Coordinates of C-alpha atoms in Angstrom, one line a residue:
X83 CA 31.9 75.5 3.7
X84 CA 28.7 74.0 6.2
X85 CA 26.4 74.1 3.2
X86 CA 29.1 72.6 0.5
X87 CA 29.8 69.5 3.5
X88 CA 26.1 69.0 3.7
X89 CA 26.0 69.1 -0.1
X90 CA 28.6 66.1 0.1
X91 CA 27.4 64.5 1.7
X92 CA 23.7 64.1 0.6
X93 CA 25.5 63.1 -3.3
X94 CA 27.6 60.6 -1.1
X95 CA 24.5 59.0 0.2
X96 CA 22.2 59.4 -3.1
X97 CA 25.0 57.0 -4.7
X98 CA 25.2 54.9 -1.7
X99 CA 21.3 54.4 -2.4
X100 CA 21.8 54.0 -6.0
X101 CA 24.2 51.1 -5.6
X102 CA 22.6 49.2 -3.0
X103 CA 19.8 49.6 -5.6
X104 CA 20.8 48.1 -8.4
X105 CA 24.1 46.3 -7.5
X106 CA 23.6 45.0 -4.6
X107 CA 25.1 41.2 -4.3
X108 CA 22.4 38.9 -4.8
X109 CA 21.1 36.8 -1.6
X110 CA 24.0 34.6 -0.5
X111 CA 23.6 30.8 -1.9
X112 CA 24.4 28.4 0.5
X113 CA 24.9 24.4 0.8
X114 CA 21.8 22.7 1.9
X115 CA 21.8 20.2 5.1
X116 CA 18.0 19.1 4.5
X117 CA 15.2 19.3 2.0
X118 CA 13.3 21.5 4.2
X119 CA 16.5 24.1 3.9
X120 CA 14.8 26.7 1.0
X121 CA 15.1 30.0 1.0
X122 CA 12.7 33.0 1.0
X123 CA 13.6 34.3 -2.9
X124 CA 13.5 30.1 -4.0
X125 CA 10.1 29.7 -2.6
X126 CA 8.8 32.9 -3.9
X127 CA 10.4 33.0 -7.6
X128 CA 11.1 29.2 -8.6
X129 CA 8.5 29.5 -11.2
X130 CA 9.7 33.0 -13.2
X131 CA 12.0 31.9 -15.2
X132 CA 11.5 28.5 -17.4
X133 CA 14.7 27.1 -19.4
X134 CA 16.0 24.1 -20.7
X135 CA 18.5 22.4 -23.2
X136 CA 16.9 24.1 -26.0
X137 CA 17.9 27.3 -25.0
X138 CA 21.5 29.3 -25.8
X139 CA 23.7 29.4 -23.0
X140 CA 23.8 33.1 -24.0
X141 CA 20.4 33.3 -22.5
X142 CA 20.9 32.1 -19.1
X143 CA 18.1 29.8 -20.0
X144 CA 20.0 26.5 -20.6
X145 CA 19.7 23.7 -17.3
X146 CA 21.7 20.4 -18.1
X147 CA 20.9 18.0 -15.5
X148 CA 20.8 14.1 -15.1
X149 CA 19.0 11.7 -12.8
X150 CA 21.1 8.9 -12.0
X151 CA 19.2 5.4 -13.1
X152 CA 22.3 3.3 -11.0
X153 CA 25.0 5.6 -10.0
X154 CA 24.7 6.1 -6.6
X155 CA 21.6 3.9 -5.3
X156 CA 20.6 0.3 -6.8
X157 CA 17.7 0.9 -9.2
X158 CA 17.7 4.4 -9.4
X159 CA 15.8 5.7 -6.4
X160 CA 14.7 3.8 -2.8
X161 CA 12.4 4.7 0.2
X162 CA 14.9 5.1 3.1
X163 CA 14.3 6.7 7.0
X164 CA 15.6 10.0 7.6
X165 CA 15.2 12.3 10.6
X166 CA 15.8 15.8 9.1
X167 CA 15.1 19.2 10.8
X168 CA 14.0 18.1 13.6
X169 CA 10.6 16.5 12.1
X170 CA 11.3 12.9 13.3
X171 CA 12.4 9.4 11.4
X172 CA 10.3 9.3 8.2
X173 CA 10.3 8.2 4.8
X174 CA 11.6 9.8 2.2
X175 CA 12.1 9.3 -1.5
X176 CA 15.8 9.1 -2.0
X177 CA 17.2 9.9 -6.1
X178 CA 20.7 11.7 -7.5
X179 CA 22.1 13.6 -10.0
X180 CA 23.5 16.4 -11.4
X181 CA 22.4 20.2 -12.7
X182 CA 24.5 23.2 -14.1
X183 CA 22.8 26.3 -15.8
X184 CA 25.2 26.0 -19.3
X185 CA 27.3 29.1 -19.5
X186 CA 26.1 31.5 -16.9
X187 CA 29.0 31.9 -14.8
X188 CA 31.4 29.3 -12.8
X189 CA 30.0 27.0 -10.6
X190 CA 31.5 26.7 -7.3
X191 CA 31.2 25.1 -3.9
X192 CA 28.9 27.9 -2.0
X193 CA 27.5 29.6 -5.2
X194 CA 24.7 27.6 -6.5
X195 CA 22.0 24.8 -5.4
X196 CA 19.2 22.7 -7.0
X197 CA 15.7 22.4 -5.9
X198 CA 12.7 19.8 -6.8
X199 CA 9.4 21.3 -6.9
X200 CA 6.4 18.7 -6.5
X201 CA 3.2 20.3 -8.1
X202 CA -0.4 18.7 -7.8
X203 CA -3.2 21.2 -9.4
X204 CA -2.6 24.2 -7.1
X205 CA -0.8 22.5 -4.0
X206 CA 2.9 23.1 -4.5
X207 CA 5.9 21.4 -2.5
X208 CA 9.6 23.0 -2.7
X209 CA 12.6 21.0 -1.8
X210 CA 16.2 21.5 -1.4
X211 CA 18.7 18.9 -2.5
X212 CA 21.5 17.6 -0.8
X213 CA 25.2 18.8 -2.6
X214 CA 26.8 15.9 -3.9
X215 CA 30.9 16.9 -4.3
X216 CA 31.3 16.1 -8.0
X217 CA 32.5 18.5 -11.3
X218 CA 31.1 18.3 -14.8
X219 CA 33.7 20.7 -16.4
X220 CA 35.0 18.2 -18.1
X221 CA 32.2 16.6 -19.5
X222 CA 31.0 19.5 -20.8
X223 CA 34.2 21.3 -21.9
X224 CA 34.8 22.5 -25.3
X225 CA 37.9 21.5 -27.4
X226 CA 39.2 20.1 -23.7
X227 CA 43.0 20.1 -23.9
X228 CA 43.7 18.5 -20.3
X229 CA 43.1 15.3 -18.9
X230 CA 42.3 17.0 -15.6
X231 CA 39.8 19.4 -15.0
X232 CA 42.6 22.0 -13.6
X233 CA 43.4 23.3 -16.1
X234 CA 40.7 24.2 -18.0
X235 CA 40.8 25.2 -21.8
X236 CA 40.0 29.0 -22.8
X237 CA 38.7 29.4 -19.3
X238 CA 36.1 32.1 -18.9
X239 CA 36.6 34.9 -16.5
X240 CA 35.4 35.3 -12.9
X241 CA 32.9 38.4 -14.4
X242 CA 32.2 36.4 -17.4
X243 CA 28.1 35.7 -18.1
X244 CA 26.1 33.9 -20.3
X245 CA 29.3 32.6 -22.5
X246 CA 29.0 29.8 -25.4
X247 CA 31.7 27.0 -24.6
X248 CA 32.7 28.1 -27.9
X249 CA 33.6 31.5 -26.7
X250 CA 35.3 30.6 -23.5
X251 CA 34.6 27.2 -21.0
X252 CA 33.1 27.7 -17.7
X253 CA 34.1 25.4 -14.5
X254 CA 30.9 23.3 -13.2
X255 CA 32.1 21.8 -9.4
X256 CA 30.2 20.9 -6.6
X257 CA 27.1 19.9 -9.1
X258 CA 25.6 16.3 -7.9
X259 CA 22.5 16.5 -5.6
X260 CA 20.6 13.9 -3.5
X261 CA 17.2 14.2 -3.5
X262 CA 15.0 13.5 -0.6
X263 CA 11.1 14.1 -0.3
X264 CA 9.1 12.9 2.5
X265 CA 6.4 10.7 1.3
X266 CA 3.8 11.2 4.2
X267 CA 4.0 15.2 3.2
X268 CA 3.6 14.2 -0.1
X269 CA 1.3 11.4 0.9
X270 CA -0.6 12.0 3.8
X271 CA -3.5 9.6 2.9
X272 CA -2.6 5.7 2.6
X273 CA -6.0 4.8 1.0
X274 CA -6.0 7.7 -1.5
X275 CA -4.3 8.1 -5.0
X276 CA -1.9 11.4 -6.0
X277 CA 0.3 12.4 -8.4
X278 CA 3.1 15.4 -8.2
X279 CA 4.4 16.6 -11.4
X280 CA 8.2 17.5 -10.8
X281 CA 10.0 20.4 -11.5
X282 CA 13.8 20.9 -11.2
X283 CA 14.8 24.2 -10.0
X284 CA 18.6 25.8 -10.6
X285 CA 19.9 28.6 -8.9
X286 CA 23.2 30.2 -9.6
X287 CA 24.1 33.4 -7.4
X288 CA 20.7 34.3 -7.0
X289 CA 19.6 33.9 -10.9
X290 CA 16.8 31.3 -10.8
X291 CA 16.0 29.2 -13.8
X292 CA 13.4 26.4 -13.8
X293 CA 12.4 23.3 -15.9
X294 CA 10.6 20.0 -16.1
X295 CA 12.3 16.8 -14.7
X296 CA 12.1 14.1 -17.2
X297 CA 13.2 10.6 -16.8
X298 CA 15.1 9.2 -20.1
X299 CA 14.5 5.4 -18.7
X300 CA 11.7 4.2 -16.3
X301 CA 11.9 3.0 -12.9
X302 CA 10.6 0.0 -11.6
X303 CA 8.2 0.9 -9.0
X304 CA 8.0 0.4 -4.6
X305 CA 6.3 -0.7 -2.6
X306 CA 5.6 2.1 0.4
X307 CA 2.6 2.0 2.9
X308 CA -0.5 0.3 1.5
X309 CA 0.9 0.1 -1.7
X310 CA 3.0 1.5 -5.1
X311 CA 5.5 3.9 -5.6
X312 CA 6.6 5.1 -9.3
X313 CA 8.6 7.6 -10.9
X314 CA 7.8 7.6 -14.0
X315 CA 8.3 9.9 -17.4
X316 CA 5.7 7.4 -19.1
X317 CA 6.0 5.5 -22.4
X318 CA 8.0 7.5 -24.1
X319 CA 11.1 8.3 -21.8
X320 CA 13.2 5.8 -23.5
X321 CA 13.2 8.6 -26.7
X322 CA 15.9 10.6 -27.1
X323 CA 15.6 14.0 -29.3
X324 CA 19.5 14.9 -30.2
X325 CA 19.6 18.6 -29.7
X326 CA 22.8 20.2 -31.0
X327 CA 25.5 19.8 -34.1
X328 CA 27.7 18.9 -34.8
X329 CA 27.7 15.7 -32.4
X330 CA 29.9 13.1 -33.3
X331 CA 28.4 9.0 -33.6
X332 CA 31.0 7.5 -30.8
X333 CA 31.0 3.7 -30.9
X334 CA 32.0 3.9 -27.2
X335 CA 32.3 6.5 -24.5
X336 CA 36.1 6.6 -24.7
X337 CA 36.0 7.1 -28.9
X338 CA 37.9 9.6 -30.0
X339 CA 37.2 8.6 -33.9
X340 CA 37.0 11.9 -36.2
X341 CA 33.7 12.7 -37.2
X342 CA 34.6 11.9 -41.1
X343 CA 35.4 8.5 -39.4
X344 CA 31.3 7.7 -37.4
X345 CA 29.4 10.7 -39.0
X346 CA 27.2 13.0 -37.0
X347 CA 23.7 12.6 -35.1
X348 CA 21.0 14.4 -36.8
X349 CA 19.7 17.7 -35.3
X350 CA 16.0 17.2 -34.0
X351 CA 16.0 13.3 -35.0
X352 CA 14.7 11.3 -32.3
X353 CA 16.8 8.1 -31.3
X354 CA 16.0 5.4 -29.0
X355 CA 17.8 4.6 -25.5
X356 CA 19.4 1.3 -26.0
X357 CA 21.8 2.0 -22.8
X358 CA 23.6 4.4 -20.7
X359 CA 27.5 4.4 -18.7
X360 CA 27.1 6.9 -15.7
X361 CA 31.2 6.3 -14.8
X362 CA 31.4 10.3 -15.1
X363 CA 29.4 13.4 -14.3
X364 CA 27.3 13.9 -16.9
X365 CA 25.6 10.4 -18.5
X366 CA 26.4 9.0 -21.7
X367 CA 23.4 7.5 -23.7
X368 CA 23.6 5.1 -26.2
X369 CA 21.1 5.2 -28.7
X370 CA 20.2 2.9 -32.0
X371 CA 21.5 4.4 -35.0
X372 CA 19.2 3.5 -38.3
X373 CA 22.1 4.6 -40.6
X374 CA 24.9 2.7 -39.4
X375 CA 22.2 0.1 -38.0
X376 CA 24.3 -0.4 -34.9
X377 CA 24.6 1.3 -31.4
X378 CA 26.2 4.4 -31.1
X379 CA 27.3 7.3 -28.3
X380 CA 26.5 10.7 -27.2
X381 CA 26.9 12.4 -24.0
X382 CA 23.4 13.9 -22.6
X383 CA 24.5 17.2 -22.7
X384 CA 23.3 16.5 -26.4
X385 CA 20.6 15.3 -25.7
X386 CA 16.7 16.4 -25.3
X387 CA 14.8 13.6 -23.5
X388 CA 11.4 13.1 -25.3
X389 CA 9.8 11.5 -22.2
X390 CA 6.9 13.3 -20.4
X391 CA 7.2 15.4 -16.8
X392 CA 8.3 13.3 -14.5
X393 CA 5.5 12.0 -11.9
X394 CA 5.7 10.9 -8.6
X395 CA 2.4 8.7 -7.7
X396 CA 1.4 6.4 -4.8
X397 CA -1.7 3.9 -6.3
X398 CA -3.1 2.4 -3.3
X399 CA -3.9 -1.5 -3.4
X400 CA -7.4 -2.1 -4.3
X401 CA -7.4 -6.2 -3.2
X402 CA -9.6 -6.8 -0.3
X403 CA -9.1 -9.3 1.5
X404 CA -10.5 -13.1 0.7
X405 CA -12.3 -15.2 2.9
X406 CA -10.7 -18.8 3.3
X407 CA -12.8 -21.0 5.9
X408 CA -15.5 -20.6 8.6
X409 CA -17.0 -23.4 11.1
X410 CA -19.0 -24.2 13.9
X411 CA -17.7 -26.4 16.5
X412 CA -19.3 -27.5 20.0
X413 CA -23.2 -27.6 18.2
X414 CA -25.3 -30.2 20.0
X415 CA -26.8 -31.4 16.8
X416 CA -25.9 -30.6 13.1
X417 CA -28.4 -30.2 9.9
X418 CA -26.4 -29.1 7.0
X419 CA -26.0 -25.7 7.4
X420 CA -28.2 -25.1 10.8
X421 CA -26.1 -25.8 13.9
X422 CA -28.3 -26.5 17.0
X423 CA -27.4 -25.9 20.8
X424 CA -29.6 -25.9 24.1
X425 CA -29.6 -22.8 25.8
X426 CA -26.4 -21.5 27.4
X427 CA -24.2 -23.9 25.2
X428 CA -21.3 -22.3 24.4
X429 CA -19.6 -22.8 20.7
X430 CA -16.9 -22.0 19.0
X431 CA -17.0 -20.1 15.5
X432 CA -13.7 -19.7 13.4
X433 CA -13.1 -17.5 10.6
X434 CA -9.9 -17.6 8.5
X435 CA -9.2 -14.7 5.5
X436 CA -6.0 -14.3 3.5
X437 CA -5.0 -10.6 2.4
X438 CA -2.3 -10.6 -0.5
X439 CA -1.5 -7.2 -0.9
X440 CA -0.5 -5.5 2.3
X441 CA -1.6 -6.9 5.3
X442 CA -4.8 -7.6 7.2
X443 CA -6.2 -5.1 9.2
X444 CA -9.4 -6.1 11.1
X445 CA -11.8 -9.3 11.3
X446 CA -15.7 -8.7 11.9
X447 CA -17.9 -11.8 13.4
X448 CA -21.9 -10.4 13.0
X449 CA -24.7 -12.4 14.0
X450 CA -27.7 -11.4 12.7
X451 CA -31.3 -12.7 13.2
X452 CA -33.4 -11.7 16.3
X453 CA -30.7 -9.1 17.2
X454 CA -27.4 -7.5 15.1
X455 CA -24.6 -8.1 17.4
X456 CA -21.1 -7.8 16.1
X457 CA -17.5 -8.2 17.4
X458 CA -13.6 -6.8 15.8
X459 CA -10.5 -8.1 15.9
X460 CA -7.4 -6.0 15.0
X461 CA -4.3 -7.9 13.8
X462 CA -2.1 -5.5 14.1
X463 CA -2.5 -5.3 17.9
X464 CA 0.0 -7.3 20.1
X465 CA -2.9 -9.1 22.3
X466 CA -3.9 -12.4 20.6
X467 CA -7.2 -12.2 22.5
X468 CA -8.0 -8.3 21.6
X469 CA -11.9 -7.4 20.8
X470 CA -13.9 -4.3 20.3
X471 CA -17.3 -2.9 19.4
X472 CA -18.4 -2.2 16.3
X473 CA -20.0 1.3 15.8
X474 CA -23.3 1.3 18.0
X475 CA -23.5 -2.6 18.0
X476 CA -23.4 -4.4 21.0
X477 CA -21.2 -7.6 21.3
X478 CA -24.0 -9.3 24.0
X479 CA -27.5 -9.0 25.4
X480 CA -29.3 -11.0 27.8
X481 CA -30.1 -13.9 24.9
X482 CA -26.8 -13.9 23.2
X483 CA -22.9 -13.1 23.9
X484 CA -19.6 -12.6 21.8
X485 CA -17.7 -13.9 24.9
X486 CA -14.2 -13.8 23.8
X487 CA -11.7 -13.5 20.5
X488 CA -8.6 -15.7 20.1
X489 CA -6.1 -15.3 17.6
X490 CA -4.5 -18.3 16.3
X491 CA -3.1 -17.7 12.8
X492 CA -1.5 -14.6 11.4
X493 CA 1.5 -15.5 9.0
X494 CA 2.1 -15.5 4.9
X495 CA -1.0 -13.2 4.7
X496 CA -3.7 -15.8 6.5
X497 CA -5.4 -15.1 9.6
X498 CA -7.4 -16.7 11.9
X499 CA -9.5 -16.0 15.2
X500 CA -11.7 -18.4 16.8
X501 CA -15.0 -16.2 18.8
X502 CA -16.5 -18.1 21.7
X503 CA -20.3 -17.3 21.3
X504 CA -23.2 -18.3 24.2
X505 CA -27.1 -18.4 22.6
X506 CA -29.3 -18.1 25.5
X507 CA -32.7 -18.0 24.2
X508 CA -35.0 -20.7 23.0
X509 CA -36.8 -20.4 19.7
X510 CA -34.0 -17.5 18.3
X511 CA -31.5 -18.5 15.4
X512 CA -28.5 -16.6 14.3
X513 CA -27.0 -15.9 10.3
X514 CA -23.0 -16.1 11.1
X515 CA -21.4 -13.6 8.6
X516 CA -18.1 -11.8 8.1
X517 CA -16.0 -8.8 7.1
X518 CA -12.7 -8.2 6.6
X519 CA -10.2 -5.1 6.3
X520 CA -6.8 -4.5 5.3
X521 CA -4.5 -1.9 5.9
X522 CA -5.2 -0.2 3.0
X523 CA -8.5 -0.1 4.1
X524 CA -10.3 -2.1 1.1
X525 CA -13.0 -4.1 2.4
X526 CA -14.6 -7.6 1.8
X527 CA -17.8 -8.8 3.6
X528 CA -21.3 -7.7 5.0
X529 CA -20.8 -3.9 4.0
X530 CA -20.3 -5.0 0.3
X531 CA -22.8 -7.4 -0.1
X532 CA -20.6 -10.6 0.2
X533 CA -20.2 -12.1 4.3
X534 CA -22.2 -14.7 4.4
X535 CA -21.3 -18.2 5.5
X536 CA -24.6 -19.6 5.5
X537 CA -23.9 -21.1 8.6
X538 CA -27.1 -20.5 11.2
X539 CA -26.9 -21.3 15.0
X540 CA -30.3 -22.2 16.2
X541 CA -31.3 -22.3 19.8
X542 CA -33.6 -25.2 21.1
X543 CA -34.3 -25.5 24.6
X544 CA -37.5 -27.4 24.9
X545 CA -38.2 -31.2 24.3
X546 CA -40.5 -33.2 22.2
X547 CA -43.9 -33.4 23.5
X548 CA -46.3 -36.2 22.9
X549 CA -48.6 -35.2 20.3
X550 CA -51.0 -39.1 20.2
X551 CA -51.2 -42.5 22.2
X552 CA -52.7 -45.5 20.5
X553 CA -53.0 -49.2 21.5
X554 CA -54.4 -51.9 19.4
X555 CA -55.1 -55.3 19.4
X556 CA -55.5 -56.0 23.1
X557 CA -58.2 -58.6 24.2
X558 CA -59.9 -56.3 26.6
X559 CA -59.4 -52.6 27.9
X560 CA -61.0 -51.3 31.1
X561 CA -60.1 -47.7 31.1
X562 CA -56.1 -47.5 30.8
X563 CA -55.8 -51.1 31.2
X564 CA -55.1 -52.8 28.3
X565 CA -55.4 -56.8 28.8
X566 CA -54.3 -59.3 26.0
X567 CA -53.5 -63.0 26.3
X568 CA -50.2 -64.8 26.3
X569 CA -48.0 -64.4 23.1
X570 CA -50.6 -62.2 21.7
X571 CA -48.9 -59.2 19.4
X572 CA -50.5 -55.4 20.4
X573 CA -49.5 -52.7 18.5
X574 CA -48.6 -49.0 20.4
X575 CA -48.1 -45.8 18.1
X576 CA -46.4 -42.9 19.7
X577 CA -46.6 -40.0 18.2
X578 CA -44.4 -36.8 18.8
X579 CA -44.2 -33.6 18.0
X580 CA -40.7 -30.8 18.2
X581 CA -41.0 -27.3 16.7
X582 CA -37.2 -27.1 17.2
X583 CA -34.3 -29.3 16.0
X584 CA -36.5 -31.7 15.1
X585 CA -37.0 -35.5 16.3
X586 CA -34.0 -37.8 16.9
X587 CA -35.4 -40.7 18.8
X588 CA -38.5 -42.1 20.4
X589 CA -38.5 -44.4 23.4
X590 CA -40.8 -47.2 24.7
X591 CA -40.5 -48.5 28.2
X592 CA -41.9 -51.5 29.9
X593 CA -42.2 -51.9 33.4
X594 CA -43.1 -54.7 35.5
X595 CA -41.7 -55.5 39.0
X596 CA -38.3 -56.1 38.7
X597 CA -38.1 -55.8 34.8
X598 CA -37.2 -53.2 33.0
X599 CA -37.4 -53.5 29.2
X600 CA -36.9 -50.8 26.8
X601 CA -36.7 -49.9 22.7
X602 CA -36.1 -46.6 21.2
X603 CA -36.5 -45.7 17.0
X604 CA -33.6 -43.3 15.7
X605 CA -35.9 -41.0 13.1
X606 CA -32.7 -39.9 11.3
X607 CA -31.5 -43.2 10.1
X608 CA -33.2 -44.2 6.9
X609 CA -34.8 -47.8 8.0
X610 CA -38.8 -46.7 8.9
X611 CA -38.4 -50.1 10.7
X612 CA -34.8 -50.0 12.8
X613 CA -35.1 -50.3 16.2
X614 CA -32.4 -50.9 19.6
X615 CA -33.8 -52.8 22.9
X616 CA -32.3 -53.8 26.2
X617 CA -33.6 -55.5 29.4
X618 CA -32.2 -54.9 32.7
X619 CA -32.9 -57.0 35.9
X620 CA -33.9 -54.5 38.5
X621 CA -33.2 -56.5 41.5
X622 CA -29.8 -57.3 39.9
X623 CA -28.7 -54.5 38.6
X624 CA -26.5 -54.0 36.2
X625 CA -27.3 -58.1 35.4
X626 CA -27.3 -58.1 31.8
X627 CA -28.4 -55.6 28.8
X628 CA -30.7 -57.2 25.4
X629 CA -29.3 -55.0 22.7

């Protein structure tokens, strides 16, 4: 009696084992709350099992699935801010639609989900959508008898899978999805391009099918970052491959014409999109028909889209910025492009740039010529008056100074910052150049081989000397003393010498007693023979001046 108990119970737990084996219910599906939401069996067997609409539904192979190009969200997809799981407000790439794997079983509120897998070479990204509450038994029921989707025509069974809708209709509720996936996961560098193939992943009760996403239509693309979003399923996606028969040419979605009445869509003839009404589940296409040579309907689960995979890509802008203006105010003396100032002088240099694309990032001032010094402005910070070195380069030495940065223009893409800059050396000169960033991080200026302003500050601290002395035409000279008669004409040359900014004018005095008469020449006019004289009454002062 012992031995036959222990005998019991060892077959009791050998079936026990056997069971859990090889019926055990499969892992239990459950409604997503964020894309981050996949489980352990999605992330590790997405990829085993590839279907799509070419497939019998006796195979467990066939996905249906639309992406919405207006339904839900203007346009088709948008970038919005989401704080999911706990990761923080972000953007995300926000589309919808709807998926059922054809004829495997019913579809109901907790027993299926869809999934978009991101791949780019070997770096894969799984994401869980969002359940939107909508049915597609309708849509997609044979020989529908109801105008509601309660009652359903030759319903399948609970048990029932892997059923043609001619054998028995399955119920699809609970299909829609939103799709989120965050950008800066996707997109981690703003100055870099990528591309993610996309995948759409079904699971039913724990069977997992897979399948490319392709777009029938294009997107128009967004702007995110430092530049362009698109989803795209290239040139072609506007094809349309009609992939089952017999599928009646509807002049609208609500025809109910007898085929003998429109005719029937060719098996494996490729039609082109011409429009689409998403008022239901599943999408009606409307396609050009060459026969009837007029537009005619189909409802997508019909349909094979002849598009490419689906890719999601951020271009970064390549525009650098442009440079607009630079001067030099507060010079002591200007010479085309050289701008001259004593020692110590302080001057003001502006620099104005426009970036199109983006926004500026950063301004560079560099003067360059007996040292490199060099100065940054960031536009993006708050202070107006914000400045910073640049690498190893120092902003001042003991013979020049980047003394301060003012902001005074950064609107419609131009900015503008004014640098207060102190020479301090006689005999050194300075090439003013420039550089500009934006925030994509393309560059315009002295680092590729543009800058320059050809604007020079030269320094000039030391006056004209007198290089020769001659007097002619006296009557008599007794070593400096030069006598002449009454109303006789002498002549004096003067000559000068500068090594700097050059000679402006050249003064003669006379000085007797309580006279005081004087001339001067102005070398930068064109007259050789121009010259300005006064008088002035010492003893009298200020009588009267002779000009």
């Amino acid at each position: 009696m012992y031995l036959k108990r222990i005998l019991n119970l060892c077959m009791v737990l050998t079936l026990a084992v056997i069971y859990f084996t090889f019926f055990s219910p499969p892992e239990v599906t459950h409604a997503a709350s964020h894309p981050y939401d996949v489980p352990t069996n999605i992330r590790n067997n997405w990829s085993n099992t590839y279907g799509d609409k070419t497939y019998s539904s006796t195979t467990g192979r066939k996905i249906i699935y639309d992406i919405y190009s207006g339904k839900h969200i203007s346009g088709g997809y948008e970038i919005v801010n989401r704080n999911y799981n706990n990761k923080g407000t972000q953007p995300y790439i926000h589309f919808t639609g709807w998926s059922i794997n054809f004829g495997r079983q019913h579809h109901t509120s907790s027993n299926h989900n869809t999934y978009i897998v991101a791949m780019s070479g070997s770096d894969v990204k799984i994401y869980s959508t969002i359940p939107i509450n909508i049915s597609a038994t309708e849509d997609v029921e044979y020989n529908k008898q109801a105008s509601t989707a309660t009652t359903v025509y030759n319903r399948c069974g609970n048990s029932d899978r892997n059923k043609v809708n001619t054998t028995c209709n399955m119920e699809y509720d609970n299909v829609g999805f939103h799709a989120y996936l965050p950008l800066k996961d996707l997109f981690p560098s703003n100055t870099s391009s990528k591309s993610w193939d996309l995948y759409i992943v079904k699971e039913v009760n724990g069977h997992i099918v897979y399948t490319r996403l392709i777009l029938p239509f294009n997107f128009n693309n967004l702007s995110y970052n430092t530049g362009q979003i698109s989803l795209s399923s290239g040139v072609n996606a506007n094809n349309l491959i009609m992939n089952a028969t017999p599928v009646i040419k509807r002049t609208s979605v609500t025809d109910t014409s007898s085929s003998s009445v429109r005719g029937y869509f060719v098996l494996g003839n490729t039609y082109t999109r011409v429009g689409q009404n998403e008022s239901s589940t599943t999408v009606w296409y409307q396609v050009r028909d060459p026969v009837s040579n007029s537009n005619r309907w189909a409802s997508s689960t019909y349909w094979r889209f002849g598009g490419d995979q689906a890719k999601l890509t951020f271009t970064p802008e390549k525009v650098p910025p442009v440079h607009q203006s630079h001067s030099i105010t507060g010079a002591n003396y200007v010479s085309g492009n050289d701008y001259w100032v004593v020692p110590n002088k302080q001057i003001t240099i502006t620099l104005r740039q426009r970036d199109t694309g983006v926004g500026k990032l950063y301004q560079y001032i560099r003067l360059l010529g007996n040292y490199d010094i060099r100065s940054r402005h960031d536009f993006t910070n708050s202070s107006t008056t914000n400045k910073s070195l640049v690498g190893s380069y120092p902003q001042s030495n003991s013979h020049i100074s980047i003394d301060s940065a003012n902001r005074t223009e950064n609107s419609n893409g131009y900015g503008k910052v004014d640098w207060k800059v102190t020479p301090k050396t006689h005999g050194h000169n300075y090439e003013v150049q420039w550089h500009y960033r934006d925030r994509a991080k393309n560059n315009r200026g002295y680092d590729t081989n543009d800058g320059k302003t050809n604007m020079r500050i030269r320094v000039d601290g030391v006056a004209p000397t007198l290089h020769s002395f001659e007097l002619t035409g006296e009557n008599y000279t007794s070593g400096n003393t030069y006598w002449v008669r009454p109303n006789t004409a002498i002549n004096i040359t003067l000559r000068q010498h500068d090594d700097g900014s050059g000679n402006k004018r050249q003064y003669l005095k006379f000085l007797d007693g309580n006279i005081d008469i004087r001339s001067w020449h102005n070398y930068q006019l064109s007259d050789t023979s121009q010259q300005q004289w006064y008088q002035i009454l010492l003893d009298q002062w200020p009588v009267r001046y002779l000009i």
